[in-house]
Amino acid sequence: MSGGVPGRTGRTRRVLRGPSPEAVPTLVARACTLVGLLDVAAGVFPRFRHSRMHALAEVLPGAFGPFAAALSLSAGVLLLLLAHGLRRRKRRAWRAAVLLLPAGAAAQFAYRHSVIGVVLSAALLAPLLRHRDEFAALPDPRSRWRALANFVLMGAGSLVLGLVIVSVHEDRMIGDPSLADRISHVLYGLIGFEGPVDYAGPTSWTVAFSLGALGWLTAVTTIYLAFRPEHPAARLTEDDEARLRVLLDKHGGRDSLGHFALRRDKAVVFSPSGKAAVTYRVVSGVMLASGDPIGDVEAWPGAIERFMDEARAHSWTPAVMGCSETGGEVWTRETGLDALELGDEAVVDVADFSLSGRAMRNVRQMVKRIERAGYETRVRRIRDLGEGELERIRNAAEDWRGTDTERGFSMALGRIGDPSDGDCLIATAHKADDPPGPYGDLKAVLHFVPWGPDGVSLDLMRRDRAADPGMNELLIVAALQASPRLGIERISLNFAMFRSALARGEKIGAGPVLRAWRGLLVFLSRWFQIESLYKFNAKFQPRWEPRFVVYASSRDLPRIGFAAMQAEGFVNLALPRVLRRRAPAPRPCTHAAAERGVRAA
C-alpha cells in the first residue's frame, strides 16, 4: 500500500473499546452460575442435602416446599441457562432473571417463611435493577431451527443428569436394575411416567419429580424457541450491493480481498458519509469482518465506529480476519483493539513472472508434461462465456467440491457466473481426447475475482478427481500468461497461514522454540491445509503480503478462531442435510440494479 494512513484532525480522537463484559454483568453472571450449581446439587445429590451446605441450599431460589428437589433442580438449570446471557448483557436474559428471582423469593416466604431466602434473592436482584442499563444488548440472529438444536442438547443433558439422579440413590434402590432399566426409567420419567426402577420410602417421589422437572424444562424451552419471533441473520440487500460496487469501482485496487465483500451472506455498515463500509458476518456471537474496510481510507474511521457500535449494541465480540498492515493500523488506532500477524498472502506480479530459471523448474516440467498429455487451457472473462457453458462450469464446480458445505469466507465469493460479476476471470482446462464425461471435455476450473482495474484474486480451484495431477499449476500459469492481453498486472493467490513460522522454522539455525512451533503446524496440516498451501504458493515465487487478525482481548482468541473456522467451513454445526430448510435461490444482482446504484451515487 502506498501512502500514509490519515488520522482524525481538528478534534480529540475518541478511542472505542470493544464490548468486553462490564464488571457488574460479569459478577451477576457468576452469581447466577454459583446459585444454579448449588441448586442443581441440592436437587440431585441426597448427601448434599443433608450436609452442612444444606442450610444454604435450602434458602436458595427454588429450593422450597415438598417439591424441593424438583424445584431446586429447575431453578438451578434455568439460572445456569441465564448466566451466559447475563454475561453478554442480553436484555431478555435480564428480564427472565428479574422475573425468576422475585418469584423464588415470594414462594420461599409463602411456603417456608424463609427470610434468608428472600434476602439472598434480593441481594442478587438489587444489582440487576440498579444496573439495568448495562443489560441492553439486542438478540443475536436466530431462526426456529434453534428449537430442534435445543431439544437435542437439552434432551441429551437431561438424559445424563437423569441417570445421575437415578443412580445416586443406590442405597434405597430395590434390587439391582441394569443400565438399560435405569435409562428406561429416565426416559419414562422425563415424560411423566413411572419406570422400572423402584425405591424404598419417599425417594421414588423425589426421583419422579426431578425427572419430570427436567422433561418440563426441555419441553418448555423447546416450545419457546419454536414459537418466538425469528431474527434472521442480516443479508446483503440489492441496494447495499450496488453501493459497495460503487466503492469498489473507485477504491477496489487497494485490497485484494475487496471484491469478497460482495458475498451475499454478509451484512454491511457504512460510514456516515457513505464513502466507506465494513462487511461482516456474525458467527457464534463473534462479529467477523474480513479484509480491510471498503472505500476511501479517509472515511474508514467512520465505518469502523459504526461497526463497533453495532457490536456493542448486540454484545458481539468484534474481530477482523485477514486485514492488511494498513488496515490493521487503522483498526487498532481507532478502536484500541490489538492485532496479531496471521499469515501471508501470495501475490504474483505478472511482469516479473517467468517459467525460466532453476526456481521454476518443477512447475515448468509439470506444465509441459500436462500439455503433452493433450490438455489445453482457456482464460476468459465471465461475460465472454455463454449461459450453457457457465451452467456446465457451475455444475462441475459443485460436483467436484470435496466437502458437503462450501468452504471460504474471507477469500471466497460463494458463486460463479452471476450477471453482475462479468469482470471475474475464469480459467478452464480441457482434454478432448478423453471420452466425454457429464461436463464434456472440462477437467478443471479456476475462478478469480477483480482486484481493482488491473488485478485479480483467486477465488476457488476445482478439478475432476480423475484428471492428471497438476491441473491447478497448469491453470495458474495459463492465467499468468494470459494476463497481459487482459490488462491484468497482478494476481493474488491463496492465503498461507503462519507462513513466516513455516519458512523460518525449516532454515538452518532455527531455534528449538521455532522448530517446535513449525512441528506443531506440520502436524495440524494433516487436517488443515497449512503447510500444503504455503508450499503450493511458494512454487510461483510470489511476494508475500502479511495479513492480520484484529481482536479485543487475548482471551477472545480461541472463540474468534473457532468462529472463523465455522465461517470458513472447516467446522460445521448446521443441522443434517435432510433436516435443513431449503435455502432460497441466490438473488441475482442484475446489471440494471448495479447501474441504478451507480446513478444514485
XYZ file of C-alpha atoms in Angstrom:
601
model
C 0.000 0.000 0.000
C 1.295 3.404 -0.827
C 0.825 6.491 1.217
C 0.323 7.025 4.920
C -2.759 6.365 6.937
C -4.577 9.606 7.663
C -5.750 10.257 11.199
C -8.557 12.367 12.539
C -7.722 16.054 12.788
C -9.319 19.088 14.390
C -10.779 17.220 17.355
C -9.785 14.760 20.004
C -9.927 11.207 18.747
C -12.344 9.046 20.656
C -10.944 5.622 21.484
C -13.624 2.973 21.174
C -13.443 -0.061 23.370
C -14.649 -3.487 22.381
C -17.773 -4.844 24.055
C -15.889 -6.704 26.768
C -18.250 -7.520 29.667
C -18.571 -4.870 32.357
C -17.840 -5.714 35.983
C -21.490 -5.814 37.055
C -22.784 -8.175 34.330
C -19.828 -10.463 34.925
C -20.385 -10.593 38.693
C -24.120 -11.141 38.263
C -23.484 -13.940 35.754
C -21.048 -15.607 38.139
C -23.546 -15.308 40.988
C -26.233 -16.916 38.822
C -23.840 -19.694 37.898
C -22.954 -20.353 41.531
C -26.568 -20.301 42.675
C -27.557 -22.535 39.764
C -24.860 -25.096 40.547
C -25.825 -25.170 44.224
C -29.483 -25.583 43.336
C -28.716 -28.427 40.934
C -26.523 -30.127 43.536
C -29.222 -29.712 46.193
C -31.780 -31.263 43.874
C -29.646 -34.172 42.689
C -27.418 -35.391 45.483
C -29.132 -36.565 48.692
C -25.905 -36.367 50.688
C -25.524 -32.746 49.701
C -28.993 -32.005 51.028
C -28.058 -33.449 54.419
C -24.601 -31.902 54.592
C -23.584 -28.599 56.129
C -24.310 -26.949 52.776
C -27.957 -27.952 53.177
C -28.725 -24.883 55.264
C -27.525 -22.647 52.426
C -29.041 -24.694 49.616
C -32.490 -24.685 51.222
C -32.756 -20.912 51.089
C -31.558 -20.556 47.515
C -34.196 -19.631 44.907
C -36.282 -22.664 44.025
C -35.414 -24.904 47.000
C -38.678 -24.776 48.980
C -41.802 -26.789 49.806
C -42.442 -30.535 49.450
C -41.086 -30.483 45.892
C -37.717 -29.078 46.966
C -35.588 -31.403 44.843
C -37.510 -30.844 41.609
C -37.876 -27.090 42.100
C -34.251 -26.704 43.129
C -33.191 -28.575 40.011
C -35.455 -26.457 37.779
C -34.265 -23.182 39.249
C -30.644 -24.263 39.011
C -30.894 -25.224 35.348
C -32.738 -22.011 34.484
C -30.158 -19.872 36.272
C -27.342 -21.702 34.522
C -29.046 -21.046 31.181
C -29.469 -17.360 32.018
C -25.890 -16.844 33.209
C -24.386 -16.763 29.708
C -26.949 -14.230 28.501
C -26.364 -12.025 31.544
C -22.625 -12.127 30.973
C -23.244 -10.891 27.420
C -25.580 -8.171 28.779
C -28.608 -9.563 26.911
C -31.817 -7.692 27.690
C -34.036 -10.763 27.531
C -31.824 -12.701 29.941
C -32.093 -9.748 32.353
C -35.881 -9.763 32.084
C -36.047 -13.506 32.749
C -33.766 -13.226 35.783
C -35.746 -10.276 37.163
C -38.921 -12.378 36.946
C -37.368 -15.575 38.306
C -35.725 -14.146 41.409
C -38.799 -12.393 42.933
C -40.925 -15.444 42.138
C -38.480 -17.655 44.018
C -38.320 -15.242 46.948
C -42.132 -14.935 47.205
C -42.542 -18.707 47.062
C -39.962 -19.252 49.781
C -41.654 -16.756 52.073
C -45.117 -18.170 51.387
C -44.212 -21.843 51.815
C -41.285 -21.790 54.251
C -41.397 -18.283 55.746
C -37.703 -18.067 54.887
C -36.454 -14.531 55.418
C -32.900 -15.555 54.499
C -34.121 -16.873 51.143
C -35.808 -13.537 50.432
C -32.627 -11.690 51.401
C -30.450 -13.809 49.102
C -32.839 -13.342 46.191
C -32.981 -9.598 46.842
C -29.190 -9.431 47.085
C -28.954 -10.837 43.565
C -31.926 -8.857 42.273
C -30.674 -5.474 43.568
C -27.683 -5.116 41.221
C -29.834 -6.319 38.324
C -32.310 -3.488 38.889
C -29.735 -0.870 39.791
C -27.605 -1.535 36.724
C -30.423 -2.341 34.319
C -28.928 -0.023 31.700
C -25.920 -2.350 31.465
C -28.191 -5.119 30.160
C -29.270 -3.590 26.867
C -27.786 -5.948 24.265
C -30.108 -6.886 21.402
C -30.799 -10.509 20.357
C -28.466 -12.471 18.112
C -29.561 -13.623 14.639
C -31.621 -16.769 15.012
C -34.245 -18.951 13.413
C -36.747 -21.507 14.649
C -34.317 -24.297 13.824
C -32.678 -23.412 17.149
C -35.643 -25.171 18.766
C -34.560 -28.514 17.327
C -30.965 -27.947 18.435
C -32.226 -27.054 21.924
C -34.362 -30.195 22.044
C -31.394 -32.389 21.112
C -28.945 -30.738 23.525
C -31.369 -30.369 26.437
C -32.651 -33.892 25.852
C -29.126 -35.311 25.955
C -28.273 -33.264 29.041
C -31.486 -34.309 30.766
C -30.752 -37.959 29.997
C -27.251 -37.730 31.511
C -28.411 -35.752 34.550
C -31.376 -38.095 34.921
C -29.040 -41.109 35.063
C -27.126 -39.349 37.840
C -30.375 -38.698 39.741
C -31.472 -42.323 39.389
C -28.071 -43.712 40.390
C -27.207 -41.547 43.422
C -29.968 -43.213 45.461
C -28.258 -46.592 45.296
C -28.822 -47.373 48.987
C -32.609 -47.017 48.626
C -32.880 -48.831 45.301
C -34.871 -52.084 45.327
C -32.991 -54.856 43.552
C -30.136 -54.314 41.134
C -31.566 -52.757 37.960
C -29.402 -52.864 34.851
C -28.171 -49.842 32.904
C -30.936 -50.427 30.351
C -33.529 -50.355 33.149
C -32.106 -47.105 34.501
C -32.141 -45.488 31.056
C -35.722 -46.652 30.571
C -36.655 -45.206 33.961
C -35.154 -41.851 32.973
C -36.925 -41.789 29.610
C -40.266 -42.657 31.200
C -39.693 -40.103 33.964
C -38.927 -37.290 31.542
C -42.431 -37.632 30.075
C -44.135 -38.095 33.451
C -44.495 -41.879 33.739
C -43.166 -44.350 36.285
C -40.279 -46.521 35.093
C -38.991 -49.989 36.036
C -36.734 -48.807 38.896
C -38.242 -48.666 42.367
C -37.025 -47.183 45.650
C -37.810 -47.601 49.308
C -39.665 -44.804 51.092
C -40.429 -41.403 49.533
C -37.330 -41.481 47.273
C -39.475 -42.649 44.334
C -41.410 -39.369 44.509
C -38.205 -37.325 44.708
C -36.739 -39.041 41.636
C -40.035 -38.842 39.752
C -40.490 -35.106 40.403
C -36.838 -34.395 39.494
C -37.082 -36.277 36.193
C -40.419 -34.635 35.461
C -38.857 -31.220 36.078
C -36.083 -31.968 33.570
C -38.627 -33.091 30.978
C -40.722 -29.986 31.648
C -37.713 -27.699 31.163
C -36.776 -29.433 27.898
C -40.337 -29.116 26.581
C -40.886 -25.501 27.676
C -37.582 -24.170 26.338
C -38.083 -26.004 23.046
C -41.635 -24.664 22.650
C -40.438 -21.149 23.482
C -37.668 -21.281 20.881
C -40.045 -22.745 18.291
C -42.649 -20.005 18.634
C -40.596 -16.911 19.427
C -40.221 -14.391 16.577
C -37.418 -15.058 14.135
C -34.456 -12.701 13.848
C -32.724 -13.948 10.700
C -29.094 -13.121 10.037
C -28.619 -9.961 8.031
C -28.019 -10.305 4.322
C -26.624 -8.011 1.688
C -29.518 -6.219 0.011
C -29.550 -5.116 -3.622
C -29.078 -1.518 -2.540
C -26.170 -2.451 -0.248
C -24.506 -4.410 -3.039
C -24.929 -1.578 -5.522
C -23.364 0.913 -3.064
C -20.470 -1.459 -2.390
C -19.842 -1.857 -6.125
C -19.609 1.909 -6.480
C -16.987 1.997 -3.706
C -15.084 -0.886 -5.286
C -15.082 0.843 -8.684
C -13.319 3.818 -7.060
C -11.142 2.129 -4.431
C -11.153 -1.595 -5.231
C -7.466 -1.647 -6.125
C -6.436 -1.029 -2.515
C -7.221 -4.501 -1.125
C -7.171 -7.838 -2.939
C -9.987 -9.070 -0.668
C -12.267 -6.154 -1.501
C -14.485 -7.978 -4.012
C -15.210 -10.728 -1.465
C -17.193 -8.125 0.480
C -19.933 -8.810 -2.107
C -20.712 -12.228 -0.602
C -24.455 -12.131 -0.085
C -24.358 -13.878 3.300
C -22.612 -10.861 4.805
C -24.103 -7.747 6.357
C -22.671 -4.245 5.971
C -22.352 -0.985 7.892
C -21.499 2.243 6.086
C -19.703 5.306 7.359
C -21.876 8.396 7.956
C -20.612 9.872 4.691
C -21.282 6.657 2.766
C -17.721 6.704 1.428
C -16.564 3.596 3.327
C -18.082 0.358 4.574
C -17.285 -2.724 6.658
C -18.884 -6.063 5.790
C -19.232 -8.791 8.381
C -20.938 -11.988 9.458
C -21.997 -12.959 12.981
C -20.907 -16.479 13.956
C -21.404 -17.854 17.481
C -21.591 -14.360 18.956
C -18.453 -13.142 17.121
C -18.833 -10.248 14.693
C -16.337 -11.219 11.984
C -15.154 -8.673 9.448
C -12.747 -9.731 6.715
C -10.124 -7.767 4.879
C -9.855 -4.002 5.014
C -12.807 -1.614 5.060
C -14.132 -0.825 1.582
C -13.867 2.686 0.180
C -11.948 5.884 0.857
C -9.346 5.392 3.591
C -10.238 8.862 4.934
C -13.726 7.531 5.735
C -12.596 4.245 7.254
C -12.806 5.514 10.868
C -16.495 6.336 10.441
C -17.295 2.844 9.139
C -15.213 1.234 11.896
C -17.056 3.273 14.529
C -20.416 2.078 13.150
C -19.099 -1.498 13.228
C -18.082 -1.177 16.885
C -21.412 0.447 17.789
C -23.241 -2.496 16.240
C -21.044 -4.943 18.141
C -21.750 -3.171 21.443
C -25.477 -2.987 20.755
C -25.665 -6.783 20.433
C -22.784 -7.603 22.808
C -20.951 -9.352 19.997
C -17.203 -9.958 20.144
C -15.589 -7.827 17.394
C -12.862 -9.346 15.236
C -11.261 -8.760 11.853
C -9.762 -11.621 9.844
C -7.108 -11.077 7.203
C -6.739 -7.297 7.154
C -3.629 -5.741 5.628
C -0.963 -3.914 7.589
C -2.573 -0.586 6.718
C -5.982 -1.873 7.752
C -4.577 -3.245 10.997
C -3.039 0.116 11.841
C -6.368 1.901 11.338
C -8.380 -0.701 13.255
C -6.049 -0.697 16.260
C -5.712 3.077 16.289
C -9.436 3.768 16.097
C -10.690 1.055 18.451
C -7.929 0.231 20.910
C -8.020 -3.391 19.732
C -4.886 -5.485 19.254
C -3.506 -7.083 16.091
C -1.664 -10.342 15.544
C 0.033 -11.480 12.344
C -1.979 -14.376 10.960
C -0.068 -15.296 7.823
C 0.831 -14.040 4.381
C -0.940 -13.566 1.082
C 0.911 -14.666 -2.033
C 0.876 -12.028 -4.785
C 2.472 -12.619 -8.195
C 3.401 -9.612 -10.322
C 2.697 -10.562 -13.932
C 5.613 -8.553 -15.331
C 8.098 -10.456 -13.148
C 6.710 -13.938 -13.767
C 8.605 -16.370 -15.964
C 8.812 -20.162 -16.230
C 12.510 -19.998 -16.955
C 15.157 -20.463 -14.312
C 16.052 -23.121 -11.767
C 13.500 -21.952 -9.206
C 10.625 -22.636 -11.614
C 11.922 -25.963 -12.909
C 9.341 -28.131 -11.119
C 6.414 -26.014 -12.274
C 7.798 -25.814 -15.808
C 8.249 -29.574 -16.062
C 4.792 -30.273 -14.653
C 3.077 -27.843 -17.051
C 4.890 -29.227 -20.093
C 4.086 -32.803 -19.085
C 0.381 -31.993 -18.782
C 0.339 -30.128 -22.092
C 1.956 -33.112 -23.799
C -0.843 -35.281 -22.349
C -3.318 -33.358 -24.519
C -4.703 -30.721 -22.146
C -5.485 -27.217 -23.350
C -6.447 -24.122 -21.362
C -8.796 -21.200 -21.895
C -8.728 -17.955 -19.893
C -11.697 -15.607 -20.314
C -13.859 -13.080 -18.553
C -17.186 -14.368 -17.251
C -19.060 -12.012 -19.552
C -17.490 -13.734 -22.569
C -18.963 -17.154 -21.733
C -22.327 -18.378 -22.912
C -25.005 -19.352 -20.419
C -24.800 -23.028 -21.399
C -21.068 -23.221 -20.726
C -21.452 -21.252 -17.491
C -24.095 -23.670 -16.249
C -21.836 -26.605 -17.066
C -18.966 -24.977 -15.148
C -21.212 -24.257 -12.142
C -22.419 -27.850 -12.027
C -18.894 -29.196 -12.354
C -17.567 -26.939 -9.599
C -20.394 -28.072 -7.314
C -19.839 -31.737 -8.114
C -16.052 -31.572 -7.687
C -16.277 -29.904 -4.295
C -14.717 -32.202 -1.745
C -16.992 -31.281 1.202
C -20.722 -31.110 1.900
C -20.531 -27.392 2.616
C -18.919 -24.591 0.647
C -15.689 -23.515 2.296
C -14.457 -19.976 2.408
C -15.396 -16.637 3.913
C -12.605 -14.086 3.776
C -11.302 -15.163 0.349
C -14.330 -16.756 -1.305
C -17.192 -15.193 -3.245
C -19.545 -18.169 -2.966
C -20.895 -18.022 -6.541
C -19.813 -18.357 -10.171
C -21.210 -16.653 -13.239
C -23.563 -14.119 -11.693
C -24.544 -11.495 -14.303
C -23.204 -8.742 -12.043
C -19.762 -10.407 -11.874
C -18.877 -10.100 -15.544
C -15.348 -8.871 -14.784
C -14.487 -12.079 -12.937
C -11.894 -14.237 -14.652
C -12.274 -17.953 -15.281
C -9.558 -20.375 -16.369
C -10.579 -23.835 -17.570
C -8.657 -26.957 -18.578
C -9.968 -29.252 -21.302
C -8.976 -32.597 -22.765
C -10.754 -33.501 -25.982
C -9.167 -36.939 -26.435
C -10.889 -38.499 -23.412
C -14.432 -39.891 -23.695
C -16.789 -37.000 -22.863
C -17.981 -37.003 -19.263
C -21.024 -35.349 -17.702
C -19.363 -31.951 -18.239
C -17.964 -32.559 -21.697
C -14.206 -32.148 -22.004
C -13.984 -29.872 -18.927
C -11.372 -31.116 -16.436
C -10.575 -28.219 -14.070
C -11.755 -24.713 -13.174
C -10.110 -21.707 -11.535
C -12.189 -18.637 -10.701
C -10.732 -15.185 -9.983
C -12.480 -12.033 -8.784
C -11.449 -8.483 -9.749
C -8.843 -6.641 -7.709
C -9.242 -3.123 -8.976
C -8.892 -2.458 -12.716
C -5.568 -4.291 -13.145
C -5.601 -7.273 -10.793
C -7.462 -10.445 -9.882
C -7.683 -12.516 -6.721
C -8.054 -16.298 -6.673
C -11.491 -17.416 -5.507
C -11.716 -21.183 -5.988
C -9.880 -24.135 -7.520
C -11.820 -27.235 -8.600
C -10.790 -30.199 -10.726
C -12.048 -33.560 -11.836
C -10.556 -36.177 -9.499
C -9.902 -38.389 -12.497
C -7.776 -35.721 -14.224
C -3.982 -35.783 -14.141
C -2.256 -34.144 -11.162
C -1.074 -30.591 -11.678
C -4.309 -29.055 -13.016
C -4.104 -26.111 -10.587
C -0.491 -25.333 -11.517
C -1.406 -25.549 -15.204
C -4.289 -23.096 -14.874
C -2.410 -20.601 -12.696
C 0.394 -20.487 -15.260
C -2.202 -20.113 -18.034
C -3.836 -17.217 -16.163
C -0.466 -15.511 -15.646
C 0.471 -15.912 -19.300
C -2.918 -14.602 -20.481
C -2.874 -11.626 -18.099
C -1.114 -9.086 -20.382
C -3.805 -9.307 -23.085
C -6.496 -8.972 -20.381
C -4.888 -5.908 -18.785
C -4.011 -7.750 -15.561
C -0.780 -6.789 -13.797
C -1.028 -8.737 -10.510
C -2.648 -11.927 -9.277
C -3.340 -12.753 -5.637
C -3.138 -16.469 -4.885
C -4.023 -18.370 -1.719
C -3.518 -17.112 1.806
C -0.826 -19.064 3.709
C -1.442 -19.138 7.461
C 1.681 -18.876 9.658
C 3.830 -18.749 6.533
C 6.741 -16.987 8.205
C 6.900 -19.571 11.010
C 6.981 -22.427 8.486
C 9.632 -20.696 6.374
C 11.929 -19.710 9.253
C 11.456 -22.983 11.132
C 12.900 -25.079 8.308
C 16.025 -22.936 7.867
C 19.378 -23.817 9.317
C 19.970 -22.229 12.695
C 16.315 -22.131 13.716
C 15.940 -22.342 17.496
C 14.144 -25.112 19.393
C 11.024 -22.989 20.027
C 10.664 -22.096 16.359
C 11.265 -25.702 15.311
C 8.676 -26.931 17.823
C 6.155 -24.372 16.551
C 6.809 -25.447 12.973
C 6.435 -29.098 14.002
C 3.038 -28.360 15.520
C 1.924 -26.575 12.336
C 3.069 -29.506 10.212
C 1.138 -31.858 12.490
C -2.020 -29.727 12.192
C -1.575 -29.732 8.418
C -2.914 -33.282 8.421
C -6.377 -31.779 8.915
C -5.928 -28.168 7.769
C -4.123 -27.039 4.627
C -1.413 -25.037 6.377
C 1.890 -26.371 5.042
C 0.465 -27.530 1.704
C -0.943 -24.087 0.837
C 2.342 -22.435 1.745
C 4.338 -24.824 -0.437
C 1.858 -24.551 -3.299
C 2.017 -20.749 -3.268
C 5.807 -20.724 -2.958
C 6.120 -22.567 -6.293
C 5.258 -19.357 -8.166
C 7.889 -17.175 -6.446
C 5.379 -14.609 -5.143
C 5.907 -11.635 -2.932
C 4.371 -12.113 0.495
C 1.954 -9.571 1.953
C 1.289 -10.006 5.702
C -2.277 -10.348 6.921
C -3.505 -9.796 10.474
C -6.274 -10.738 12.867
C -7.631 -7.884 14.997
C -9.162 -8.768 18.363
C -10.234 -7.201 21.652
C -8.531 -9.468 24.184
C -6.232 -12.475 24.109
C -8.884 -14.494 25.967
C -11.164 -13.951 22.942
C -8.721 -15.568 20.506
C -9.922 -19.190 20.976
C -13.515 -18.082 20.480
C -12.597 -15.978 17.452
C -10.589 -18.845 15.991
C -13.490 -21.254 16.401
C -15.926 -18.759 14.850
C -13.536 -18.204 11.933
C -13.295 -21.963 11.361
C -17.090 -22.110 11.295
C -17.284 -19.206 8.841
C -14.627 -20.759 6.596
C -16.491 -24.083 6.614
C -13.910 -26.174 8.497
C -16.327 -26.693 11.399
C -19.958 -27.305 10.525
C -22.538 -27.077 13.323
C -25.503 -26.968 10.961
C -28.327 -29.459 11.034
C -28.029 -32.622 8.938
C -28.830 -32.000 5.279
C -32.123 -33.944 5.449
C -33.343 -31.709 8.286
C -32.297 -28.350 6.869
C -34.790 -25.886 5.498
C -34.305 -25.449 1.785
C -32.267 -22.299 1.220
C -33.802 -19.646 -1.014
C -32.431 -19.357 -4.514
C -29.468 -16.972 -4.802
C -30.596 -13.452 -5.510
C -29.267 -12.316 -8.875
C -27.964 -8.787 -8.923
C -28.571 -7.602 -12.454
C -26.527 -5.091 -14.327
C -29.547 -2.806 -14.252
C -29.636 -2.881 -10.454
C -25.928 -2.123 -10.265
C -26.309 0.721 -12.748
C -29.189 2.156 -10.710
C -26.884 2.179 -7.705
C -24.131 3.933 -9.660
C -26.509 6.594 -10.924
C -27.945 7.100 -7.429
C -24.447 7.621 -6.044
